[in-house]
Amino acid sequence: MESSQFFAISSIAYILAMVAYIAYLVFKSSTVGIVATTITTTGFISQTIAFFIRGKEFYDIGQMGIMRAIPLTNLYESLIFFVWCLILGYLIIEWKYKNRSFGAFVTPIAGMALAFIDITGMSKAIQPLIPALQSNWLLAHVTLSFIAYATFALSFATAIMYLAVTSEGKKSGAYIFWTATLGIFLVVLIAMGLDFFVAGEHLDEHGHMVKSGLFRATFKNASGGVAALSYLAALGFMFIMWKYGYVFKKIIGSFSISGEMLDDLTYKCIAIGFPIFTLGGLIFGAIWADQAWGKYWSWDPKETWSLITWFVYAFYLHARFMRGWRGKRIAMVAAIGFVSTVFTYLGVNLLLSGLHAYGGV
Amino acid sequence: MVDKKENQNIIDRIWSLFSSVTLAVINFSAISLTSIVGTIIEQQAEPERNIKLLSKFFGDSAPTVYKMLDTLGFTDMFRSWWFITLLFIFAANLIICSIDRLPAIWKVAKEPIKPIPPDRFNSMPIKREIVLKMRLDNAKNIVEAGMKKIGFASNQHEENELQFYAEKGRYSRLGVYVTHFSIIIILIGAVAGIFLGFNGSLNLLEGTTSAVAYSFGTAKEIPLGFEIRCDDFDVSFYDNSDTPRAFRSKLAIIENGKEVLKKEIEVNTPLRYKGITFYQSSYNFSSNKDALFLFTMTPNNGKQEDIQFGFDEPFKISGTNVTGKVADFSPALGMDESGKLFTYANLMNNPAVFIEFSEGGKVVHKQWILKRYQETWKTPYGIAVFKDLWGVQATGLQVRKDPGVWIVYLGCLIMGIGLYAAFFMSHSRIWVRLVSDKNNTKVYFAASANKNKISLEQKIDKLIKSFGG
Ligand code: HEM
């Protein structure tokens, strides 16, 4: 079998797992929970196999040794690796905390990343390494960055859950923040799901990124009416989120997850992710840039956004030492940190231009 | 600190402002928010580019908005006075904050663990109590060995009762400060690089030598202190495709007329000499009358020989009366759908040379010979292997001197150590009291850890289990 088949199995598994975890959250049936875990684990194993097969395929094409055959060289492969790390991190948490309810928050992030790959139609082909990418520093940089991104994604999930559990009253800032953030997240997820089913034929067969593929079915629809309707529906959805957000709170509350535990988990994820990001994302990236371009820091958009993300998490770590900042406020900082991470990762490539060849689409 | 504001003089106030974490996070926000603008507005770009970008958001008033942003320095913001000021405040904040807190933290880090009075056992974050069915002497040995096994070499204290106490990772408390210190080192290295180094470029045609580089932007000559020569430049491609696999330059360093160093560089493997680094960064193709075609010719019934010739220079095929002459050349010969030939790139993607063979002044045969395609090497007069066209490619080198880079790397190393200590190590302490109770021994455990309390707790529980308690 080829790697793409195993990747396909894992993608389907993660999307099914997302449904299963949400069903588990709603129905609280332990059978459903076990099914969800089994599906996720199957997907994870399949993806691990796929990763190795793709490495082998890569090795055969490049003929440059094992270190140049690690499939982490373009946006597609990095997204896949991100999902792999995220699921691994999640499975560890599920096993350590004996609690499955996080799954409903984590698997949608994985589902979103996978849907994003297909909707945008980014190239899945194995591309030979151009000279600038033939570097061990780059390899270490990319690997560690995505491990860090995955821990940040987990901290995002727990921070939002924390806010859901602890916020009181519909007018409080924390409540509005978490319902709005989760609302936008779900709107994007649903819009991407619609793209996936409705606008599939807009994919570019040449394997090139079609920027307009994203939101083709909704906000960027060719028909102005549909687009306007999509915005209205999104607003409506956000309103419903705000109005009935407390239901979430009840559901999560019924799983005996305390706010304290969520706060602690958020901190732990960031406490692992921050040093890894510093070392891998910033330092190794700088060393690579120095070797390849002769400059360890040039303030290009990708570097600058990494620095912004780093500062947001530094803010998080320091705010814990400031009076009145524990709890809800720093959970919001953690959530913003992940938004900044996503922008560093995708926004810079899709929206801003830079000299970074890596992940160029 | 804050409460005594009335009696503070101005210096004290500035000191307490600069030693506060609040200023630090305000500064993080300021740097981040302004940096966002700096990634949207293209830096150091032609005004038109940014005005075009701005007109998407501001329509007709884009030029005005641009002017405003330009005045505020946002078009070259990472060099603007106010951004440098923010970084300066950042550094001052870190330094003053560290000086302010170091004595206290140093005391904690230096102070070894001490035995604690029995009543404090109850107020410790981790506490356990067991009874060992043995006399104190035996219990003592078992407990001491057990502590050692989980990595805590115990001290012993005996006054009214026996107490063991041990600690691990005390110095990890300094991790945060090491991290902060490393940031200062990195900033020093960066500043050293800006003031003591240079950044330039150099285009070297194959076969030529230069004693200077040209600084970016101003194109001013920078003397290197030695000479550098490019012997060859070469691009290789993946399996005859147009995806480059490697860019290589053969460079030689010449000092006082003597060749002192030869090295082949690639992207990601630069050449360093006397503090100056040469990076493979680009390439150029320039037609050059002095260029040489390098061929290996095997005439039909003759010996193989290497030959070289220029554009206007006929060459003889040994053993015959035939001469060849270059009539045309393309660095990247391609064919369009109608079969017409054209040059599709200015890199040596697919070098091809068109040779006219003549005998007695009359052209008798014409043929394209392509470097990549073996089929085209066969001619009526023998095999002509097209090896290279030498002297038309120029390697684009980035030339940099940065004496601060090692300081920056040292800072990065220190940061790695500091972060490891701050996040992955903890200062954990254990106290154990042993109290004789008839033939049994009561054992009280107390422990604390500044990080990862759960793991210490699990260790202690495992230890207790191993005592069979
Ligand atoms: C972006 C630059 C900075 C980084 C990466 C950084 C990193 C850190 C880290 C990792 C911690 C430990 C947090 C934890 O254990 O949860 C910390 C704590 C701290 N930082 Fe920073 N820091 C930075 C800048 C600053 C600045 C400018 C100040 C100046 C006030 C500062 C003051 C402090 C203080 C007071 C603590 C608390 C130490 C303690 O009580 O344990 N930091 N910092």
JSON list of N, CA and C in Angstrom, two decimals, chain A residues 62-64 128-129 131-132 134-135 267 271 275 278 283 287-288 290-296 299 304-305 308 311 314-315 317-318 322 352, chain B residues 21-22 25 28-29 31-32 35-36 39 78 83 180 190 199 238 244-247 267-268 279 398 400 402 405 408-409 412 415 419 423 451:
[
{"chain": "A", "resi": 62, "resn": "GLY", "atom": "N", "xyz": [14.93, 11.08, -3.50]},
{"chain": "A", "resi": 62, "resn": "GLY", "atom": "CA", "xyz": [16.03, 12.03, -3.26]},
{"chain": "A", "resi": 62, "resn": "GLY", "atom": "C", "xyz": [17.40, 11.37, -3.31]},
{"chain": "A", "resi": 63, "resn": "GLN", "atom": "N", "xyz": [17.51, 10.13, -2.83]},
{"chain": "A", "resi": 63, "resn": "GLN", "atom": "CA", "xyz": [18.80, 9.44, -2.77]},
{"chain": "A", "resi": 63, "resn": "GLN", "atom": "C", "xyz": [19.82, 10.27, -2.01]},
{"chain": "A", "resi": 64, "resn": "MET", "atom": "N", "xyz": [19.42, 10.85, -0.91]},
{"chain": "A", "resi": 64, "resn": "MET", "atom": "CA", "xyz": [20.37, 11.70, -0.19]},
{"chain": "A", "resi": 64, "resn": "MET", "atom": "C", "xyz": [20.49, 11.30, 1.27]},
{"chain": "A", "resi": 128, "resn": "PRO", "atom": "N", "xyz": [11.15, 17.01, -4.50]},
{"chain": "A", "resi": 128, "resn": "PRO", "atom": "CA", "xyz": [12.55, 16.90, -4.13]},
{"chain": "A", "resi": 128, "resn": "PRO", "atom": "C", "xyz": [12.99, 18.15, -3.40]},
{"chain": "A", "resi": 129, "resn": "LEU", "atom": "N", "xyz": [13.95, 18.01, -2.52]},
{"chain": "A", "resi": 129, "resn": "LEU", "atom": "CA", "xyz": [14.39, 19.13, -1.70]},
{"chain": "A", "resi": 129, "resn": "LEU", "atom": "C", "xyz": [15.21, 20.13, -2.50]},
{"chain": "A", "resi": 131, "resn": "PRO", "atom": "N", "xyz": [17.92, 23.21, -2.69]},
{"chain": "A", "resi": 131, "resn": "PRO", "atom": "CA", "xyz": [19.14, 23.30, -1.88]},
{"chain": "A", "resi": 131, "resn": "PRO", "atom": "C", "xyz": [18.98, 23.95, -0.51]},
{"chain": "A", "resi": 132, "resn": "ALA", "atom": "N", "xyz": [18.22, 25.03, -0.42]},
{"chain": "A", "resi": 132, "resn": "ALA", "atom": "CA", "xyz": [18.13, 25.73, 0.86]},
{"chain": "A", "resi": 132, "resn": "ALA", "atom": "C", "xyz": [17.52, 24.85, 1.94]},
{"chain": "A", "resi": 134, "resn": "GLN", "atom": "N", "xyz": [18.04, 21.66, 2.36]},
{"chain": "A", "resi": 134, "resn": "GLN", "atom": "CA", "xyz": [18.85, 20.49, 2.71]},
{"chain": "A", "resi": 134, "resn": "GLN", "atom": "C", "xyz": [19.71, 20.81, 3.93]},
{"chain": "A", "resi": 135, "resn": "SER", "atom": "N", "xyz": [19.09, 20.81, 5.10]},
{"chain": "A", "resi": 135, "resn": "SER", "atom": "CA", "xyz": [19.83, 21.20, 6.29]},
{"chain": "A", "resi": 135, "resn": "SER", "atom": "C", "xyz": [19.27, 20.49, 7.52]},
{"chain": "A", "resi": 267, "resn": "TYR", "atom": "N", "xyz": [-1.37, 25.43, 31.72]},
{"chain": "A", "resi": 267, "resn": "TYR", "atom": "CA", "xyz": [-0.01, 25.84, 32.07]},
{"chain": "A", "resi": 267, "resn": "TYR", "atom": "C", "xyz": [0.99, 24.77, 31.67]},
{"chain": "A", "resi": 271, "resn": "ALA", "atom": "N", "xyz": [4.06, 25.16, 29.34]},
{"chain": "A", "resi": 271, "resn": "ALA", "atom": "CA", "xyz": [5.39, 25.00, 29.95]},
{"chain": "A", "resi": 271, "resn": "ALA", "atom": "C", "xyz": [6.23, 23.98, 29.19]},
{"chain": "A", "resi": 275, "resn": "PRO", "atom": "N", "xyz": [9.47, 26.22, 25.97]},
{"chain": "A", "resi": 275, "resn": "PRO", "atom": "CA", "xyz": [10.91, 25.96, 25.76]},
{"chain": "A", "resi": 275, "resn": "PRO", "atom": "C", "xyz": [11.19, 25.26, 24.43]},
{"chain": "A", "resi": 278, "resn": "THR", "atom": "N", "xyz": [10.96, 27.91, 21.81]},
{"chain": "A", "resi": 278, "resn": "THR", "atom": "CA", "xyz": [12.11, 28.82, 21.88]},
{"chain": "A", "resi": 278, "resn": "THR", "atom": "C", "xyz": [13.32, 28.18, 21.21]},
{"chain": "A", "resi": 283, "resn": "ILE", "atom": "N", "xyz": [15.50, 29.52, 17.96]},
{"chain": "A", "resi": 283, "resn": "ILE", "atom": "CA", "xyz": [16.96, 29.38, 17.92]},
{"chain": "A", "resi": 283, "resn": "ILE", "atom": "C", "xyz": [17.40, 28.55, 16.71]},
{"chain": "A", "resi": 287, "resn": "ILE", "atom": "N", "xyz": [19.59, 29.66, 13.44]},
{"chain": "A", "resi": 287, "resn": "ILE", "atom": "CA", "xyz": [20.84, 29.03, 13.02]},
{"chain": "A", "resi": 287, "resn": "ILE", "atom": "C", "xyz": [20.74, 28.59, 11.56]},
{"chain": "A", "resi": 288, "resn": "TRP", "atom": "N", "xyz": [19.58, 28.03, 11.20]},
{"chain": "A", "resi": 288, "resn": "TRP", "atom": "CA", "xyz": [19.39, 27.62, 9.80]},
{"chain": "A", "resi": 288, "resn": "TRP", "atom": "C", "xyz": [19.48, 28.83, 8.87]},
{"chain": "A", "resi": 290, "resn": "ASP", "atom": "N", "xyz": [20.97, 31.51, 9.34]},
{"chain": "A", "resi": 290, "resn": "ASP", "atom": "CA", "xyz": [22.36, 31.96, 9.32]},
{"chain": "A", "resi": 290, "resn": "ASP", "atom": "C", "xyz": [23.18, 31.14, 8.33]},
{"chain": "A", "resi": 291, "resn": "GLN", "atom": "N", "xyz": [22.97, 29.82, 8.37]},
{"chain": "A", "resi": 291, "resn": "GLN", "atom": "CA", "xyz": [23.73, 28.94, 7.47]},
{"chain": "A", "resi": 291, "resn": "GLN", "atom": "C", "xyz": [23.31, 29.12, 6.01]},
{"chain": "A", "resi": 292, "resn": "ALA", "atom": "N", "xyz": [22.01, 29.26, 5.81]},
{"chain": "A", "resi": 292, "resn": "ALA", "atom": "CA", "xyz": [21.52, 29.27, 4.43]},
{"chain": "A", "resi": 292, "resn": "ALA", "atom": "C", "xyz": [21.56, 30.66, 3.81]},
{"chain": "A", "resi": 293, "resn": "TRP", "atom": "N", "xyz": [21.19, 31.66, 4.57]},
{"chain": "A", "resi": 293, "resn": "TRP", "atom": "CA", "xyz": [21.06, 33.00, 3.98]},
{"chain": "A", "resi": 293, "resn": "TRP", "atom": "C", "xyz": [22.10, 33.98, 4.48]},
{"chain": "A", "resi": 294, "resn": "GLY", "atom": "N", "xyz": [22.88, 33.57, 5.45]},
{"chain": "A", "resi": 294, "resn": "GLY", "atom": "CA", "xyz": [23.90, 34.47, 5.95]},
{"chain": "A", "resi": 294, "resn": "GLY", "atom": "C", "xyz": [23.37, 35.53, 6.89]},
{"chain": "A", "resi": 295, "resn": "LYS", "atom": "N", "xyz": [22.21, 35.26, 7.50]},
{"chain": "A", "resi": 295, "resn": "LYS", "atom": "CA", "xyz": [21.66, 36.23, 8.43]},
{"chain": "A", "resi": 295, "resn": "LYS", "atom": "C", "xyz": [20.79, 35.48, 9.42]},
{"chain": "A", "resi": 296, "resn": "TYR", "atom": "N", "xyz": [21.08, 35.62, 10.71]},
{"chain": "A", "resi": 296, "resn": "TYR", "atom": "CA", "xyz": [20.29, 34.84, 11.64]},
{"chain": "A", "resi": 296, "resn": "TYR", "atom": "C", "xyz": [18.95, 35.49, 11.96]},
{"chain": "A", "resi": 299, "resn": "TRP", "atom": "N", "xyz": [14.01, 39.99, 10.32]},
{"chain": "A", "resi": 299, "resn": "TRP", "atom": "CA", "xyz": [12.69, 40.60, 10.51]},
{"chain": "A", "resi": 299, "resn": "TRP", "atom": "C", "xyz": [11.77, 40.33, 9.33]},
{"chain": "A", "resi": 304, "resn": "THR", "atom": "N", "xyz": [9.14, 37.45, 12.29]},
{"chain": "A", "resi": 304, "resn": "THR", "atom": "CA", "xyz": [8.50, 38.42, 13.17]},
{"chain": "A", "resi": 304, "resn": "THR", "atom": "C", "xyz": [7.27, 37.81, 13.84]},
{"chain": "A", "resi": 305, "resn": "TRP", "atom": "N", "xyz": [6.50, 37.04, 13.07]},
{"chain": "A", "resi": 305, "resn": "TRP", "atom": "CA", "xyz": [5.32, 36.42, 13.69]},
{"chain": "A", "resi": 305, "resn": "TRP", "atom": "C", "xyz": [5.71, 35.36, 14.71]},
{"chain": "A", "resi": 308, "resn": "ILE", "atom": "N", "xyz": [6.33, 37.33, 17.71]},
{"chain": "A", "resi": 308, "resn": "ILE", "atom": "CA", "xyz": [5.08, 37.81, 18.32]},
{"chain": "A", "resi": 308, "resn": "ILE", "atom": "C", "xyz": [4.46, 36.68, 19.15]},
{"chain": "A", "resi": 311, "resn": "PHE", "atom": "N", "xyz": [6.29, 36.22, 22.30]},
{"chain": "A", "resi": 311, "resn": "PHE", "atom": "CA", "xyz": [5.97, 37.25, 23.28]},
{"chain": "A", "resi": 311, "resn": "PHE", "atom": "C", "xyz": [4.61, 37.01, 23.93]},
{"chain": "A", "resi": 314, "resn": "ALA", "atom": "N", "xyz": [5.23, 34.45, 26.44]},
{"chain": "A", "resi": 314, "resn": "ALA", "atom": "CA", "xyz": [6.02, 35.04, 27.52]},
{"chain": "A", "resi": 314, "resn": "ALA", "atom": "C", "xyz": [5.09, 35.88, 28.40]},
{"chain": "A", "resi": 315, "resn": "PHE", "atom": "N", "xyz": [4.18, 36.58, 27.75]},
{"chain": "A", "resi": 315, "resn": "PHE", "atom": "CA", "xyz": [3.15, 37.34, 28.47]},
{"chain": "A", "resi": 315, "resn": "PHE", "atom": "C", "xyz": [2.38, 36.39, 29.40]},
{"chain": "A", "resi": 317, "resn": "LEU", "atom": "N", "xyz": [3.27, 33.50, 30.63]},
{"chain": "A", "resi": 317, "resn": "LEU", "atom": "CA", "xyz": [4.08, 32.98, 31.74]},
{"chain": "A", "resi": 317, "resn": "LEU", "atom": "C", "xyz": [4.31, 34.04, 32.81]},
{"chain": "A", "resi": 318, "resn": "HIS", "atom": "N", "xyz": [4.47, 35.30, 32.36]},
{"chain": "A", "resi": 318, "resn": "HIS", "atom": "CA", "xyz": [4.73, 36.36, 33.34]},
{"chain": "A", "resi": 318, "resn": "HIS", "atom": "C", "xyz": [3.48, 36.84, 34.04]},
{"chain": "A", "resi": 322, "resn": "MET", "atom": "N", "xyz": [1.57, 38.24, 38.20]},
{"chain": "A", "resi": 322, "resn": "MET", "atom": "CA", "xyz": [1.05, 39.59, 38.45]},
{"chain": "A", "resi": 322, "resn": "MET", "atom": "C", "xyz": [-0.27, 39.52, 39.20]},
{"chain": "A", "resi": 352, "resn": "LEU", "atom": "N", "xyz": [0.55, 36.94, 3.91]},
{"chain": "A", "resi": 352, "resn": "LEU", "atom": "CA", "xyz": [1.67, 37.86, 3.80]},
{"chain": "A", "resi": 352, "resn": "LEU", "atom": "C", "xyz": [2.76, 37.19, 2.97]},
{"chain": "B", "resi": 21, "resn": "VAL", "atom": "N", "xyz": [7.29, 43.39, 36.64]},
{"chain": "B", "resi": 21, "resn": "VAL", "atom": "CA", "xyz": [6.84, 42.49, 35.58]},
{"chain": "B", "resi": 21, "resn": "VAL", "atom": "C", "xyz": [5.75, 43.18, 34.75]},
{"chain": "B", "resi": 22, "resn": "THR", "atom": "N", "xyz": [5.02, 44.09, 35.40]},
{"chain": "B", "resi": 22, "resn": "THR", "atom": "CA", "xyz": [3.97, 44.80, 34.66]},
{"chain": "B", "resi": 22, "resn": "THR", "atom": "C", "xyz": [4.55, 45.54, 33.46]},
{"chain": "B", "resi": 25, "resn": "VAL", "atom": "N", "xyz": [5.29, 43.04, 30.66]},
{"chain": "B", "resi": 25, "resn": "VAL", "atom": "CA", "xyz": [4.20, 42.56, 29.80]},
{"chain": "B", "resi": 25, "resn": "VAL", "atom": "C", "xyz": [3.61, 43.69, 28.95]},
{"chain": "B", "resi": 28, "resn": "PHE", "atom": "N", "xyz": [5.99, 43.72, 26.15]},
{"chain": "B", "resi": 28, "resn": "PHE", "atom": "CA", "xyz": [5.74, 42.59, 25.23]},
{"chain": "B", "resi": 28, "resn": "PHE", "atom": "C", "xyz": [4.62, 42.97, 24.28]},
{"chain": "B", "resi": 29, "resn": "SER", "atom": "N", "xyz": [3.54, 43.54, 24.84]},
{"chain": "B", "resi": 29, "resn": "SER", "atom": "CA", "xyz": [2.37, 43.88, 24.02]},
{"chain": "B", "resi": 29, "resn": "SER", "atom": "C", "xyz": [2.74, 44.94, 23.00]},
{"chain": "B", "resi": 31, "resn": "ILE", "atom": "N", "xyz": [5.66, 45.72, 21.72]},
{"chain": "B", "resi": 31, "resn": "ILE", "atom": "CA", "xyz": [6.53, 45.20, 20.66]},
{"chain": "B", "resi": 31, "resn": "ILE", "atom": "C", "xyz": [5.72, 44.33, 19.70]},
{"chain": "B", "resi": 32, "resn": "SER", "atom": "N", "xyz": [4.85, 43.47, 20.26]},
{"chain": "B", "resi": 32, "resn": "SER", "atom": "CA", "xyz": [4.07, 42.58, 19.40]},
{"chain": "B", "resi": 32, "resn": "SER", "atom": "C", "xyz": [3.14, 43.36, 18.49]},
{"chain": "B", "resi": 35, "resn": "SER", "atom": "N", "xyz": [4.87, 45.21, 15.84]},
{"chain": "B", "resi": 35, "resn": "SER", "atom": "CA", "xyz": [5.48, 44.28, 14.89]},
{"chain": "B", "resi": 35, "resn": "SER", "atom": "C", "xyz": [4.46, 43.77, 13.89]},
{"chain": "B", "resi": 36, "resn": "ILE", "atom": "N", "xyz": [3.22, 43.62, 14.34]},
{"chain": "B", "resi": 36, "resn": "ILE", "atom": "CA", "xyz": [2.18, 43.15, 13.42]},
{"chain": "B", "resi": 36, "resn": "ILE", "atom": "C", "xyz": [2.09, 44.12, 12.24]},
{"chain": "B", "resi": 39, "resn": "THR", "atom": "N", "xyz": [4.75, 43.62, 9.78]},
{"chain": "B", "resi": 39, "resn": "THR", "atom": "CA", "xyz": [4.70, 42.49, 8.85]},
{"chain": "B", "resi": 39, "resn": "THR", "atom": "C", "xyz": [3.68, 42.71, 7.75]},
{"chain": "B", "resi": 78, "resn": "PHE", "atom": "N", "xyz": [11.67, 48.37, 11.97]},
{"chain": "B", "resi": 78, "resn": "PHE", "atom": "CA", "xyz": [12.57, 47.63, 12.86]},
{"chain": "B", "resi": 78, "resn": "PHE", "atom": "C", "xyz": [13.89, 48.37, 13.07]},
{"chain": "B", "resi": 83, "resn": "PHE", "atom": "N", "xyz": [11.23, 51.94, 17.82]},
{"chain": "B", "resi": 83, "resn": "PHE", "atom": "CA", "xyz": [11.30, 50.50, 18.01]},
{"chain": "B", "resi": 83, "resn": "PHE", "atom": "C", "xyz": [12.57, 50.13, 18.77]},
{"chain": "B", "resi": 180, "resn": "HIS", "atom": "N", "xyz": [16.80, 34.81, 31.59]},
{"chain": "B", "resi": 180, "resn": "HIS", "atom": "CA", "xyz": [16.79, 36.26, 31.39]},
{"chain": "B", "resi": 180, "resn": "HIS", "atom": "C", "xyz": [18.17, 36.79, 31.01]},
{"chain": "B", "resi": 190, "resn": "ALA", "atom": "N", "xyz": [23.95, 40.83, 19.20]},
{"chain": "B", "resi": 190, "resn": "ALA", "atom": "CA", "xyz": [23.32, 41.46, 18.04]},
{"chain": "B", "resi": 190, "resn": "ALA", "atom": "C", "xyz": [23.87, 42.87, 17.83]},
{"chain": "B", "resi": 199, "resn": "ASN", "atom": "N", "xyz": [27.64, 43.63, 6.00]},
{"chain": "B", "resi": 199, "resn": "ASN", "atom": "CA", "xyz": [26.83, 42.70, 5.24]},
{"chain": "B", "resi": 199, "resn": "ASN", "atom": "C", "xyz": [26.90, 43.13, 3.79]},
{"chain": "B", "resi": 238, "resn": "TYR", "atom": "N", "xyz": [17.67, 17.64, -10.35]},
{"chain": "B", "resi": 238, "resn": "TYR", "atom": "CA", "xyz": [17.16, 16.31, -10.09]},
{"chain": "B", "resi": 238, "resn": "TYR", "atom": "C", "xyz": [16.84, 15.62, -11.41]},
{"chain": "B", "resi": 244, "resn": "PRO", "atom": "N", "xyz": [16.28, 22.42, -9.05]},
{"chain": "B", "resi": 244, "resn": "PRO", "atom": "CA", "xyz": [17.70, 22.38, -8.69]},
{"chain": "B", "resi": 244, "resn": "PRO", "atom": "C", "xyz": [17.94, 21.49, -7.49]},
{"chain": "B", "resi": 245, "resn": "ARG", "atom": "N", "xyz": [19.02, 20.74, -7.56]},
{"chain": "B", "resi": 245, "resn": "ARG", "atom": "CA", "xyz": [19.37, 19.86, -6.46]},
{"chain": "B", "resi": 245, "resn": "ARG", "atom": "C", "xyz": [20.49, 20.50, -5.63]},
{"chain": "B", "resi": 246, "resn": "ALA", "atom": "N", "xyz": [21.42, 21.14, -6.30]},
{"chain": "B", "resi": 246, "resn": "ALA", "atom": "CA", "xyz": [22.50, 21.79, -5.56]},
{"chain": "B", "resi": 246, "resn": "ALA", "atom": "C", "xyz": [23.11, 22.92, -6.39]},
{"chain": "B", "resi": 247, "resn": "PHE", "atom": "N", "xyz": [23.50, 23.97, -5.68]},
{"chain": "B", "resi": 247, "resn": "PHE", "atom": "CA", "xyz": [24.30, 25.05, -6.28]},
{"chain": "B", "resi": 247, "resn": "PHE", "atom": "C", "xyz": [25.69, 24.94, -5.65]},
{"chain": "B", "resi": 267, "resn": "VAL", "atom": "N", "xyz": [24.79, 25.92, -0.80]},
{"chain": "B", "resi": 267, "resn": "VAL", "atom": "CA", "xyz": [23.81, 26.53, 0.10]},
{"chain": "B", "resi": 267, "resn": "VAL", "atom": "C", "xyz": [23.87, 25.69, 1.39]},
{"chain": "B", "resi": 268, "resn": "ASN", "atom": "N", "xyz": [23.88, 26.33, 2.53]},
{"chain": "B", "resi": 268, "resn": "ASN", "atom": "CA", "xyz": [23.97, 25.65, 3.82]},
{"chain": "B", "resi": 268, "resn": "ASN", "atom": "C", "xyz": [25.37, 25.20, 4.22]},
{"chain": "B", "resi": 279, "resn": "TYR", "atom": "N", "xyz": [28.58, 33.08, 1.57]},
{"chain": "B", "resi": 279, "resn": "TYR", "atom": "CA", "xyz": [27.44, 32.19, 1.41]},
{"chain": "B", "resi": 279, "resn": "TYR", "atom": "C", "xyz": [27.04, 32.11, -0.05]},
{"chain": "B", "resi": 398, "resn": "GLN", "atom": "N", "xyz": [26.90, 35.98, -0.81]},
{"chain": "B", "resi": 398, "resn": "GLN", "atom": "CA", "xyz": [26.62, 36.95, 0.25]},
{"chain": "B", "resi": 398, "resn": "GLN", "atom": "C", "xyz": [27.86, 36.95, 1.13]},
{"chain": "B", "resi": 400, "resn": "ARG", "atom": "N", "xyz": [29.60, 38.25, 4.60]},
{"chain": "B", "resi": 400, "resn": "ARG", "atom": "CA", "xyz": [29.24, 38.84, 5.88]},
{"chain": "B", "resi": 400, "resn": "ARG", "atom": "C", "xyz": [30.35, 38.71, 6.90]},
{"chain": "B", "resi": 402, "resn": "ASP", "atom": "N", "xyz": [30.46, 39.12, 10.98]},
{"chain": "B", "resi": 402, "resn": "ASP", "atom": "CA", "xyz": [29.65, 39.37, 12.15]},
{"chain": "B", "resi": 402, "resn": "ASP", "atom": "C", "xyz": [30.34, 38.80, 13.38]},
{"chain": "B", "resi": 405, "resn": "VAL", "atom": "N", "xyz": [28.17, 37.07, 16.19]},
{"chain": "B", "resi": 405, "resn": "VAL", "atom": "CA", "xyz": [27.33, 35.89, 16.03]},
{"chain": "B", "resi": 405, "resn": "VAL", "atom": "C", "xyz": [27.65, 34.82, 17.07]},
{"chain": "B", "resi": 408, "resn": "VAL", "atom": "N", "xyz": [25.90, 35.66, 20.16]},
{"chain": "B", "resi": 408, "resn": "VAL", "atom": "CA", "xyz": [24.49, 35.32, 20.03]},
{"chain": "B", "resi": 408, "resn": "VAL", "atom": "C", "xyz": [24.30, 33.81, 20.25]},
{"chain": "B", "resi": 409, "resn": "TYR", "atom": "N", "xyz": [25.17, 33.01, 19.63]},
{"chain": "B", "resi": 409, "resn": "TYR", "atom": "CA", "xyz": [25.03, 31.56, 19.80]},
{"chain": "B", "resi": 409, "resn": "TYR", "atom": "C", "xyz": [25.29, 31.13, 21.24]},
{"chain": "B", "resi": 412, "resn": "CYS", "atom": "N", "xyz": [22.22, 31.75, 23.03]},
{"chain": "B", "resi": 412, "resn": "CYS", "atom": "CA", "xyz": [21.21, 30.74, 22.72]},
{"chain": "B", "resi": 412, "resn": "CYS", "atom": "C", "xyz": [21.45, 29.47, 23.53]},
{"chain": "B", "resi": 415, "resn": "MET", "atom": "N", "xyz": [20.45, 30.09, 26.98]},
{"chain": "B", "resi": 415, "resn": "MET", "atom": "CA", "xyz": [19.00, 30.12, 27.06]},
{"chain": "B", "resi": 415, "resn": "MET", "atom": "C", "xyz": [18.45, 28.69, 27.11]},
{"chain": "B", "resi": 419, "resn": "LEU", "atom": "N", "xyz": [16.20, 27.49, 30.14]},
{"chain": "B", "resi": 419, "resn": "LEU", "atom": "CA", "xyz": [14.83, 27.04, 29.96]},
{"chain": "B", "resi": 419, "resn": "LEU", "atom": "C", "xyz": [14.66, 25.61, 30.45]},
{"chain": "B", "resi": 423, "resn": "PHE", "atom": "N", "xyz": [11.96, 24.84, 33.32]},
{"chain": "B", "resi": 423, "resn": "PHE", "atom": "CA", "xyz": [10.72, 24.12, 33.03]},
{"chain": "B", "resi": 423, "resn": "PHE", "atom": "C", "xyz": [10.80, 22.61, 33.25]},
{"chain": "B", "resi": 451, "resn": "LYS", "atom": "N", "xyz": [8.03, 22.45, 41.33]},
{"chain": "B", "resi": 451, "resn": "LYS", "atom": "CA", "xyz": [7.43, 22.08, 40.04]},
{"chain": "B", "resi": 451, "resn": "LYS", "atom": "C", "xyz": [7.13, 20.59, 40.10]}
]
